[in-house]
Short mmCIF file of C-alpha atoms in Angstrom, two decimals:
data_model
loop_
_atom_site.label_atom_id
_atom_site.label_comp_id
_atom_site.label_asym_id
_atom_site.label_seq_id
_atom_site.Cartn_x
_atom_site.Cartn_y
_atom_site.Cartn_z
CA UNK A 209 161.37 67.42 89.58
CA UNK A 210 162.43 70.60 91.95
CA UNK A 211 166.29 70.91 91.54
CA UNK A 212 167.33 74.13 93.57
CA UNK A 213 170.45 74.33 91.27
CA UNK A 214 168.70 73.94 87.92
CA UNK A 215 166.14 77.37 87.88
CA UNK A 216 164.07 75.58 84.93
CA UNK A 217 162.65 73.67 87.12
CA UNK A 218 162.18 76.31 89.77
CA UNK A 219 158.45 77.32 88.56
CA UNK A 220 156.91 79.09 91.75
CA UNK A 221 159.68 77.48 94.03
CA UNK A 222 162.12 79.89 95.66
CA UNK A 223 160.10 82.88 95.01
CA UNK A 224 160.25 85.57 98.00
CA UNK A 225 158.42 88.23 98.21
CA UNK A 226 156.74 88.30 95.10
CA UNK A 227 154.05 90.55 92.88
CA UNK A 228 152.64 89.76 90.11
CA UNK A 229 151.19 91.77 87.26
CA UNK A 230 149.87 91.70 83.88
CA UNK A 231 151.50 92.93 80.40
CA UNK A 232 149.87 93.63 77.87
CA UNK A 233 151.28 90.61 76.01
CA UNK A 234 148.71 88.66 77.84
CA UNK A 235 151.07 87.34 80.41
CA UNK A 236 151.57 87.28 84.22
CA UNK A 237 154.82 88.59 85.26
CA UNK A 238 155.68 87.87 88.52
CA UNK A 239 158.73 89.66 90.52
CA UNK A 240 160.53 88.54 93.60
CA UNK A 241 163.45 88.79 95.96
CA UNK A 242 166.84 87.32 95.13
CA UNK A 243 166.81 84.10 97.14
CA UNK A 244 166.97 80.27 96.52
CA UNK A 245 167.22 77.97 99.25
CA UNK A 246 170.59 75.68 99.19
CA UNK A 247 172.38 77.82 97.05
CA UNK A 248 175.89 79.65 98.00
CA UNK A 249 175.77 81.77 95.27
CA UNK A 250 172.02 83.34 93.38
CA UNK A 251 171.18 85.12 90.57
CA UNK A 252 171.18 89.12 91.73
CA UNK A 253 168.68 91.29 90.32
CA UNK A 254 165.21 91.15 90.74
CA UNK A 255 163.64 87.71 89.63
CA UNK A 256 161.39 87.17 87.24
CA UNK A 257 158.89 84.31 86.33
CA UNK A 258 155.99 84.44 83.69
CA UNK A 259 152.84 82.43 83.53
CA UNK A 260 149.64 82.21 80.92
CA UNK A 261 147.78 81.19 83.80
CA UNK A 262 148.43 82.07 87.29
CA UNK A 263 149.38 78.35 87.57
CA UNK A 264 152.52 77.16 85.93
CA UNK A 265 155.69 79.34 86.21
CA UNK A 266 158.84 79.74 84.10
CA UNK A 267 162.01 81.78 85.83
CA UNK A 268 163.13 83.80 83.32
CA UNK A 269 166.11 85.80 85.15
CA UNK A 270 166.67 88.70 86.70
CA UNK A 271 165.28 92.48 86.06
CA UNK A 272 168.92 94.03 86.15
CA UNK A 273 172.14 92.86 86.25
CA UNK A 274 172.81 92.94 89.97
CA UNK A 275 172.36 95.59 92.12
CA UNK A 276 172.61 99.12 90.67
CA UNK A 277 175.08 100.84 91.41
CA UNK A 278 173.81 103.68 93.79
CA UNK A 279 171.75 101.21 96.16
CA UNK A 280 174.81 98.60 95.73
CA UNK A 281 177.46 101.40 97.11
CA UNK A 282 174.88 102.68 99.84
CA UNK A 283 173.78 99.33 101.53
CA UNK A 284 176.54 96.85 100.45
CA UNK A 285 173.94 94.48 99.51
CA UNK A 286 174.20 91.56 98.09
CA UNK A 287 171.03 91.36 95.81
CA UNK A 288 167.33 93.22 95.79
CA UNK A 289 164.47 92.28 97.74
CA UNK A 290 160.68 92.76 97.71
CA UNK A 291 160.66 94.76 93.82
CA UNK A 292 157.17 96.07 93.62
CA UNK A 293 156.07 96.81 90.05
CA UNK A 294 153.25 98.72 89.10
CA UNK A 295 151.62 100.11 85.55
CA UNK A 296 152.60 103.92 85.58
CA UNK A 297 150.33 106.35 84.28
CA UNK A 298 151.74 108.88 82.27
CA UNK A 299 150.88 112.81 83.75
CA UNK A 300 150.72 116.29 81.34
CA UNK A 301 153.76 117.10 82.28
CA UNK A 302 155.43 114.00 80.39
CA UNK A 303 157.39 113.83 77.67
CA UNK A 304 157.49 111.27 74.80
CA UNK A 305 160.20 109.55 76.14
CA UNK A 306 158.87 109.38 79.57
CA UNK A 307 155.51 107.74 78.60
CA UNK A 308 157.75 104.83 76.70
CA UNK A 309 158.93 104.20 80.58
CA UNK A 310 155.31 103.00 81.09
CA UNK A 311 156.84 100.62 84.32
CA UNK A 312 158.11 101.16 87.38
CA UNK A 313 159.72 98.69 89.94
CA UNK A 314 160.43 99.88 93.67
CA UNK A 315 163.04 97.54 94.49
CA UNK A 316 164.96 96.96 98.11
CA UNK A 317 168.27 97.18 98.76
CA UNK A 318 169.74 96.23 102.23
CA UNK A 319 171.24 93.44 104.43
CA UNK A 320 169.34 91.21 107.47
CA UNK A 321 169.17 93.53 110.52
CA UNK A 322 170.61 96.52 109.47
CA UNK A 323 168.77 100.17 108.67
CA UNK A 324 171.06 101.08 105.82
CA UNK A 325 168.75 100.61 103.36
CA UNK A 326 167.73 102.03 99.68
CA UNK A 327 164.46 102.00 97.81
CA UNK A 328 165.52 102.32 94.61
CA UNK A 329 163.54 103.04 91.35
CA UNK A 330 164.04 101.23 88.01
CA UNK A 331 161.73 101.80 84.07
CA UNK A 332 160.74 100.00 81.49
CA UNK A 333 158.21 99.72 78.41
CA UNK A 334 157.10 96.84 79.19
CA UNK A 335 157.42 94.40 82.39
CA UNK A 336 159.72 92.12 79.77
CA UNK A 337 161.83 94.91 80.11
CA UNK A 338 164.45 96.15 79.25
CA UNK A 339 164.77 98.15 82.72
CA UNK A 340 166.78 100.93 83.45
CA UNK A 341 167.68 101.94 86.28
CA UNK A 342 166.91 105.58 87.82
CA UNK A 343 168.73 105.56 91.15
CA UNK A 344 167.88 105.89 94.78
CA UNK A 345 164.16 107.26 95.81
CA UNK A 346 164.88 106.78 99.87
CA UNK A 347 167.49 105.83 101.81
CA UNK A 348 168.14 105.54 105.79
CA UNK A 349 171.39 104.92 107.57
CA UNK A 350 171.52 102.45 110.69
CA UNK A 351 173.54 105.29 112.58
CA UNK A 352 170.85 107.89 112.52
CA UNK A 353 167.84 107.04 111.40
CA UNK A 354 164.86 104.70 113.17
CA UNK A 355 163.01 103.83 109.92
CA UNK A 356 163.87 101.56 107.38
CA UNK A 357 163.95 101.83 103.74
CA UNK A 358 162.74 98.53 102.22
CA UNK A 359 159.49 96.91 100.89
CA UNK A 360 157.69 99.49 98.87
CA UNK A 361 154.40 99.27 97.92
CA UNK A 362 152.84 101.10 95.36
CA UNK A 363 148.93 102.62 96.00
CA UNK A 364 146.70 105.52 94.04
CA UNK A 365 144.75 107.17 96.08
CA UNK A 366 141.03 108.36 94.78
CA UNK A 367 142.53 111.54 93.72
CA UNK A 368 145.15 109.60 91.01
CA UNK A 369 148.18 110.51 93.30
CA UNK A 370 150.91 108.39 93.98
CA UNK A 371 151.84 106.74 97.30
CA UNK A 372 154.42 104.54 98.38
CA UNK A 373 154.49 102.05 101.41
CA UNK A 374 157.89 101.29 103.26
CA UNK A 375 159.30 100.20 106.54
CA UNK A 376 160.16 97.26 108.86
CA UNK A 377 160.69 95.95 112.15
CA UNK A 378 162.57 99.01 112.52
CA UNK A 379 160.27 102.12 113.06
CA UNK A 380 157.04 100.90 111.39
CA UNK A 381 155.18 101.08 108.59
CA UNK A 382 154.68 104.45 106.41
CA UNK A 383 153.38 105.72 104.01
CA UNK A 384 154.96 108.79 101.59
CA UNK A 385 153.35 110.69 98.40
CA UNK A 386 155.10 110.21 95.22
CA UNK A 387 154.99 113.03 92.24
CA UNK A 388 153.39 111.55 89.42
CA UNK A 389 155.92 113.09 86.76
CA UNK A 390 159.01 111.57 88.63
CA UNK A 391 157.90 108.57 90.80
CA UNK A 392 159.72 110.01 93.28
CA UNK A 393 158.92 111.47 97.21
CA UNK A 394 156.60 114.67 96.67
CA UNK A 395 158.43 116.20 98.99
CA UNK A 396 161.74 115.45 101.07
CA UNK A 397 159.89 113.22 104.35
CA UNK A 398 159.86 110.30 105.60
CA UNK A 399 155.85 110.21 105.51
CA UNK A 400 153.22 108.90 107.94
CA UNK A 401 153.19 106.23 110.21
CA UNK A 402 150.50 104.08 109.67
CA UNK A 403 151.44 100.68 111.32
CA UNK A 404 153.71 99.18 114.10
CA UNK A 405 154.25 96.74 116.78
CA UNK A 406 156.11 97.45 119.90
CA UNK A 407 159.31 96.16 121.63
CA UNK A 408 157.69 93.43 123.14
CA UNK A 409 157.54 91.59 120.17
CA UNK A 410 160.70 92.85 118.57
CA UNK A 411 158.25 95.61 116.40
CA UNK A 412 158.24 92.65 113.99
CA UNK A 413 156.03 94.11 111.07
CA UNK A 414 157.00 94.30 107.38
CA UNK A 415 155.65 93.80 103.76
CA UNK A 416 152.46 96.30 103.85
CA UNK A 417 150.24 96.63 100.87
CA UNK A 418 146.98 98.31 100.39
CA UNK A 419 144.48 98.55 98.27
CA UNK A 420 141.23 100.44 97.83
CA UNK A 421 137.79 98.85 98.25
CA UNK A 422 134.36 100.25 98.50
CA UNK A 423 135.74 103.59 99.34
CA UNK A 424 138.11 102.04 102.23
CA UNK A 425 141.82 101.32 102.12
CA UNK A 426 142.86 98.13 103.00
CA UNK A 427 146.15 97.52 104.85
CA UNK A 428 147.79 94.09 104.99
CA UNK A 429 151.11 93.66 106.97
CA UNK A 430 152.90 90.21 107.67
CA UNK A 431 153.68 89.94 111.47
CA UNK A 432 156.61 87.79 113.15
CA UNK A 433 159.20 85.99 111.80
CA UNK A 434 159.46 85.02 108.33
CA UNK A 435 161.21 82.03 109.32
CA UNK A 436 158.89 80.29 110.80
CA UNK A 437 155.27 82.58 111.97
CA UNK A 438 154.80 84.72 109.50
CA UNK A 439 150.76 85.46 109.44
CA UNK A 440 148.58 88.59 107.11
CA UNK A 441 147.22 90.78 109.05
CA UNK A 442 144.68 93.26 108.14
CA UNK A 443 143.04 97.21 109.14
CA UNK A 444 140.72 99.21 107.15
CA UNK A 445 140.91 103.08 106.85
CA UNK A 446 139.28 105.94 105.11
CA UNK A 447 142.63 107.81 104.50
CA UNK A 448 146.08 106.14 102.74
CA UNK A 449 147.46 107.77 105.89
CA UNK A 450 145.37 105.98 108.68
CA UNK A 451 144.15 105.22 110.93
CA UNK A 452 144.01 101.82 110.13
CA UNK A 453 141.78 99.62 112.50
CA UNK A 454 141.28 96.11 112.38
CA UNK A 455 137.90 94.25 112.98
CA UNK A 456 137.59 95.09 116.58
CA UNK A 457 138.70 98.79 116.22
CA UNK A 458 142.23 98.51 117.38
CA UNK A 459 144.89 100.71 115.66
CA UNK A 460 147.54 99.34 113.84
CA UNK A 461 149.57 102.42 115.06
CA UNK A 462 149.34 101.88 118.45
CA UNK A 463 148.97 98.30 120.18
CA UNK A 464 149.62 97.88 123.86
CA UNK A 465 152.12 95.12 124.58
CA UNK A 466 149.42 93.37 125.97
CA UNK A 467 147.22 93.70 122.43
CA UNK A 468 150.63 93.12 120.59
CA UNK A 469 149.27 89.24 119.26
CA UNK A 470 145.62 90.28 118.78
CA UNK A 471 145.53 93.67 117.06
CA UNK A 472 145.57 92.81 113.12
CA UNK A 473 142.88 91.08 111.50
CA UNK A 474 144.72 87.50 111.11
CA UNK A 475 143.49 86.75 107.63
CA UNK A 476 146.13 83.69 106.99
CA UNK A 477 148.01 81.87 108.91
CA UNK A 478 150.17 78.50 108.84
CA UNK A 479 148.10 75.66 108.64
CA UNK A 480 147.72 71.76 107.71
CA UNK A 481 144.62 70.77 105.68
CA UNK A 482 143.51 67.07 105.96
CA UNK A 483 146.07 64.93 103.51
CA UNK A 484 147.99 68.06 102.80
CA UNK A 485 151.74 69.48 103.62
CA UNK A 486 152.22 71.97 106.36
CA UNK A 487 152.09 75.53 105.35
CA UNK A 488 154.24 77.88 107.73
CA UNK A 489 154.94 80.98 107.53
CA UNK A 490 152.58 82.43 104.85
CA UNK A 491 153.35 86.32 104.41
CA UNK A 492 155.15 89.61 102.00
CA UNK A 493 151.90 89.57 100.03
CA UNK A 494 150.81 91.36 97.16
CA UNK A 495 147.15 91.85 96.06
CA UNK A 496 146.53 91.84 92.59
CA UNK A 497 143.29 92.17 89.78
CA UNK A 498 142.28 89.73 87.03
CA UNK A 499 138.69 91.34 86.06
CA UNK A 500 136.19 91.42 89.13
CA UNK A 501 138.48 89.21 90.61
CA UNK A 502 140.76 89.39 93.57
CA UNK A 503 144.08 87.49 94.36
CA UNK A 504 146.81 87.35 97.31
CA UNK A 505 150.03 85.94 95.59
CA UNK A 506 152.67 85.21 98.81
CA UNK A 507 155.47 83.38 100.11
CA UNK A 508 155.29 80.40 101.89
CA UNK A 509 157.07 77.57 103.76
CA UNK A 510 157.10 73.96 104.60
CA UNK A 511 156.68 72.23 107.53
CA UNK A 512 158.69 69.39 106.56
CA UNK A 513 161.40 71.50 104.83
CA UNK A 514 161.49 75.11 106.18
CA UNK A 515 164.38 76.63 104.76
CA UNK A 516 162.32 75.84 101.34
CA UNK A 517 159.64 78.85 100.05
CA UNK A 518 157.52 79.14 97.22
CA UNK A 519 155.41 81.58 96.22
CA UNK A 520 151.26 80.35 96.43
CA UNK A 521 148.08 82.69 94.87
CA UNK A 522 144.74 82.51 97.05
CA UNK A 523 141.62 84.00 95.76
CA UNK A 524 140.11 86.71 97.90
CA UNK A 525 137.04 87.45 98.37
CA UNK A 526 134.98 90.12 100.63
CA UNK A 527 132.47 89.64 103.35
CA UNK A 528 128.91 91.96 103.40
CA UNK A 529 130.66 94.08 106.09
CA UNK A 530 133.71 94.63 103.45
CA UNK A 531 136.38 92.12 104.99
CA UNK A 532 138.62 90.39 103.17
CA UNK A 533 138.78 86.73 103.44
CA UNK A 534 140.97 84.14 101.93
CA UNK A 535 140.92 80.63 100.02
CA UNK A 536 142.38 78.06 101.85
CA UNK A 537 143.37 76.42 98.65
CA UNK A 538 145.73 77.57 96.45
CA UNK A 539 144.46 78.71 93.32
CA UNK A 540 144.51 76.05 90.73
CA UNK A 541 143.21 77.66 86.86
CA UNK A 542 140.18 78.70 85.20
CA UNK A 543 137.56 76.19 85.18
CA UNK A 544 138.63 74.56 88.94
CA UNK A 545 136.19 76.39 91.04
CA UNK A 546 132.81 75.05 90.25
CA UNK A 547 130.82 71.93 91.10
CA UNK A 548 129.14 70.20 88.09
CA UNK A 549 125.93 70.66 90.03
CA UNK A 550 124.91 72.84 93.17
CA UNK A 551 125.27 71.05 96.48
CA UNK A 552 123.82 72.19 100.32
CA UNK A 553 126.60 73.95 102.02
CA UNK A 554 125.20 72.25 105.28
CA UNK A 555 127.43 69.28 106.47
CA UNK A 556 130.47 68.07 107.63
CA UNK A 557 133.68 70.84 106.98
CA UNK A 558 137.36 70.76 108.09
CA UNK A 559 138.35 74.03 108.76
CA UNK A 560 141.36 75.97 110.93
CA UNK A 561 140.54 78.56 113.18
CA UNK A 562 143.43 81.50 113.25
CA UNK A 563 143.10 82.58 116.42
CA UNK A 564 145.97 85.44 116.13
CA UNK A 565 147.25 83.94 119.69
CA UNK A 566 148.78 80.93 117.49
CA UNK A 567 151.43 81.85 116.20
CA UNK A 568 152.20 78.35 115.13
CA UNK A 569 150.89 75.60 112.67
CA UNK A 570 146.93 75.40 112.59
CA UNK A 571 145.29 71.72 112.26
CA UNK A 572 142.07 71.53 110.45
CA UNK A 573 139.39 70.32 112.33
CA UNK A 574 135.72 68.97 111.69
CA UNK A 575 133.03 71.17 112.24
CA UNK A 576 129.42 70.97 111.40
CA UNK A 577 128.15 73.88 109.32
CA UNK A 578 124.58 74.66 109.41
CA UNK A 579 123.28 77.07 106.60
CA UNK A 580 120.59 76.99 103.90
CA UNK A 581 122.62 78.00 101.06
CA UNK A 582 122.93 75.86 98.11
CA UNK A 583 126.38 76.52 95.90
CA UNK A 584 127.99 75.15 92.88
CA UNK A 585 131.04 77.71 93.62
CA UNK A 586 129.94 80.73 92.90
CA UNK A 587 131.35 83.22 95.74
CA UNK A 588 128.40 84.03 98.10
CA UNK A 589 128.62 85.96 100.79
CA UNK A 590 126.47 84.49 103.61
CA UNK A 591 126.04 83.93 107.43
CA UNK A 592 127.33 80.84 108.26
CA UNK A 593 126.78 78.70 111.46
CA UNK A 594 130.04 76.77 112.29
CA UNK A 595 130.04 73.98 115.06
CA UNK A 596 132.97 72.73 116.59
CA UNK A 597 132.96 69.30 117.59
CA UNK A 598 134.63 69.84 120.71
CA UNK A 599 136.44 73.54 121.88
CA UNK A 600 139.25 74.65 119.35
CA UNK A 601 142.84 73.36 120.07
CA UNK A 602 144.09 76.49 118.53
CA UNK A 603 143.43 78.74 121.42
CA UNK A 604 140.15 80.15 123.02
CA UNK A 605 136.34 78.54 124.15
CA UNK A 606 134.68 79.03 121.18
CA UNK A 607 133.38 76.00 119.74
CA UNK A 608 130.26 77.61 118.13
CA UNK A 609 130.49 80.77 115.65
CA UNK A 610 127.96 82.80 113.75
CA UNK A 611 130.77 83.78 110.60
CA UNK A 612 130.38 86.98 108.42
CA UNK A 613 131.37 84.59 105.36
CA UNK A 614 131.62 84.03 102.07
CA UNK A 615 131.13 80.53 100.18
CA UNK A 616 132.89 79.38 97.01
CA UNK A 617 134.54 76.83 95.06
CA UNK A 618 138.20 75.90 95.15
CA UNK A 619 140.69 73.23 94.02
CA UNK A 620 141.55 70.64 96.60
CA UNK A 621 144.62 69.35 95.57
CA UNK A 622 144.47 66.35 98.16
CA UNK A 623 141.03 65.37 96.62
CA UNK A 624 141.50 65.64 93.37
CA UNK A 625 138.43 67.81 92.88
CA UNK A 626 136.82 70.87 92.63
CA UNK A 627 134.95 71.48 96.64
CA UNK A 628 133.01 74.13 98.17
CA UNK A 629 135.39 76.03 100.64
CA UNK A 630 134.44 79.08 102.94
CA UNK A 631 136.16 81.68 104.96
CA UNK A 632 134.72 83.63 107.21
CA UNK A 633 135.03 86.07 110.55
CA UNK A 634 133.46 85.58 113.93
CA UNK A 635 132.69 88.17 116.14
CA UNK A 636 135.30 87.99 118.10
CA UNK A 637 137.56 89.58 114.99
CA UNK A 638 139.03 85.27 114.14
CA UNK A 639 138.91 84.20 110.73
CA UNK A 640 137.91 80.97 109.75
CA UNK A 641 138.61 78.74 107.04
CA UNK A 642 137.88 75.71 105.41
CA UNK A 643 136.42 73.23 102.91
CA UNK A 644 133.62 70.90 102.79
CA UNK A 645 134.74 66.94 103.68
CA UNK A 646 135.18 64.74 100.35
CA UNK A 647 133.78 61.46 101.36
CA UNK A 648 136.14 58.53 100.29
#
């Protein structure tokens, strides 16, 4: 049972912000941002929770002890957000005792609305640790400076070289090459901008990461507030540096106020599945690889308790045109995403439509599917034909789509079962999602 005092029974619960990678002790480390809902007082440092399985959690403490020194004395913070932690590779110009520090973690320090902020950069042999800590990579001052140093991301671009992601609300997303020997800026800039929102909607943007596919970089920022309508939003790019456009070509750099809600591929959204809790607020993600396979690991909230957050992991998978779609079910474990036998994927489906206009909760809804594709849960990427039964209540007309999808098994957790699910993108640039009905 979930006690927010006791953290051995945290598991996934209270996790903000989180990544998750692999040692080579076979486990799943994942790292998060100090925070715990109903507690006064939390453990400072840089959580940390391990898994054999993607599915069951353990906290395990913090990374540090506190916040280091430098970052502690130049933002006053309290305790580190967003630490992104990434597998270093070791260059010619490294010592011995530099390729023992075979981890790095980019963690945050700052406080809510303020631009004094510090990226700092800690080491370690392996994610168990221990980690030391190697100061201060960028900081920015609320006084004089209209970027904001928090939530780093770490991407290598085709050449092997180093980049980090960084910003907020305040000033935007950029991006910033790192030297491989240090970790640290290349050179003494701020970097490029390669995402923002304007004043209209309070700039809110925050917690990029991208990753390369197919020759493309793939951007995903959470918009809004990650209160209470928090959504992942998506552009592609040929550069780390931009432009980054989502599905209908808009820049990420450069929205109108009136294209401030639609540009950014909404890939996830909150939503309520038939049976299911409320998800709000679903955002800070990290991508991550197991094999072949893709994964979103991100924060979430309840509807019916929204000062609570966990952290959930959604398989993603990628459309013919190279889109990104994601699972509307959490994922479950090996061995929960196929059928005993192939069924049609024609039929009845409840699915939720994110129209990016909806900032709020999305209700599933039946729609009729029509497709010849039979599927035990093998990821296929198809065209789908989704009818609406009548036009969506989520915003829009639309009641009949021709998707850019991809079909595959998941874990429905009302059901009790393994179900086909699908996600998918219309051509208007709106994801859909959903799985096929369970008949009682």
């Amino acid at each position: 049972m979930f006690d927010t005092a006791d953290t051995a029974t945290w598991g996934a619960r209270n996790a903000h912000d989180p990544t998750v990678v692999r040692g080579d002790d076979g486990l799943w480390y994942m790292f998060s941002t100090d925070a715990a809902s109903g507690l006064d007082r939390v453990p400072a440092g840089a959580h940390v929770r391990t898994s054999p399985d993607l599915v069951t959690w353990t906290y395990r403490g913090t990374a540090l002890e506190g916040v280091p020194a430098p970052a502690a004395s130049w933002s006053a913070a309290a305790g580190l957000w967003a630490p992104e932690v990434v597998r270093w590779p070791a260059s010619d110009a490294d010592g011995a005792a530099q390729r023992e520090a075979r981890w790095h973690m980019y963690y945050s320090a700052s406080t809510f609305g303020s631009r004094t902020s510090a990226i700092g950069l800690a080491t370690a042999p392996e994610p168990a640790g221990p980690w030391h800590d190697e100061g201060i990579v960028i900081a920015t001052d609320h006084a004089s400076d209209t970027i904001n140093a928090i939530d780093a991301a770490i991407i290598f671009d085709r050449q092997g070289s180093p980049w980090m992601l960084y910003g907020s609300f305040f000033g935007g997303i950029h991006a910033v090459e790192l030297a491989l020997e240090t970790g640290r800026r290349l050179r003494d800039e701020p970097g490029t901008l390669i995402a923002r929102r304007p004043v209209g909607v309070d700039g809110a943007i925050e917690g990029a990461y991208v990753v390369e596919r197919d020759g493309r970089y793939v951007l995903f920022v959470s918009y809004d507030s990650l209160v209470d309508t928090y959504s992942v939003r998506v552009g592609v790019s040929d550069s780390i540096t931009g432009p980054y456009l989502d599905h209908q070509g808009r820049d990420l750099t450069s929205p109108t106020e009136e294209d401030a809600v639609a540009t950014g591929t909404k890939v996830l959204g909150g939503m309520r599945l038939p049976g299911a809790a409320g998800l709000i607020a679903p955002g800070h993600n990290s991508i991550f690889q197991d094999g072949a396979d893709t994964f979103m690991v991100h924060h979430v909230r309840f509807a019916d308790a929204p000062a609570e957050h966990e952290a959930q992991i959604r398989r993603v998978h990628w459309t013919t045109s190279g889109w990104p779609v994601v699972s509307p079910h959490a994922y479950a474990g090996p061995g929960t995403e196929r059928l005993a036998t192939a069924e049609p994927v024609a039929g009845d489906w409840d699915a939720v439509r994110f129209a990016p206009e909806n900032a709020g909760i999305v209700d599933a809804e039946r729609v009729r599917i029509e497709s010849d594709l039979v599927c035990a849960g093998e990821p296929v990427a198809t065209r789908l034909r989704v009818i609406a039964d009548a036009p969506p209540r989520s915003g829009g007309s639309r009641a009949t789509a021709v998707l850019d999808a991809v079909v595959f098994g998941a874990w429905d957790q009302v059901a009790g079962c393994t179900v086909l699910a699908f996600s998918g993108i219309d051509p208007d640039g709106v994801i859909w999602s959903g799985s096929k009905a369970v008949e009682a």
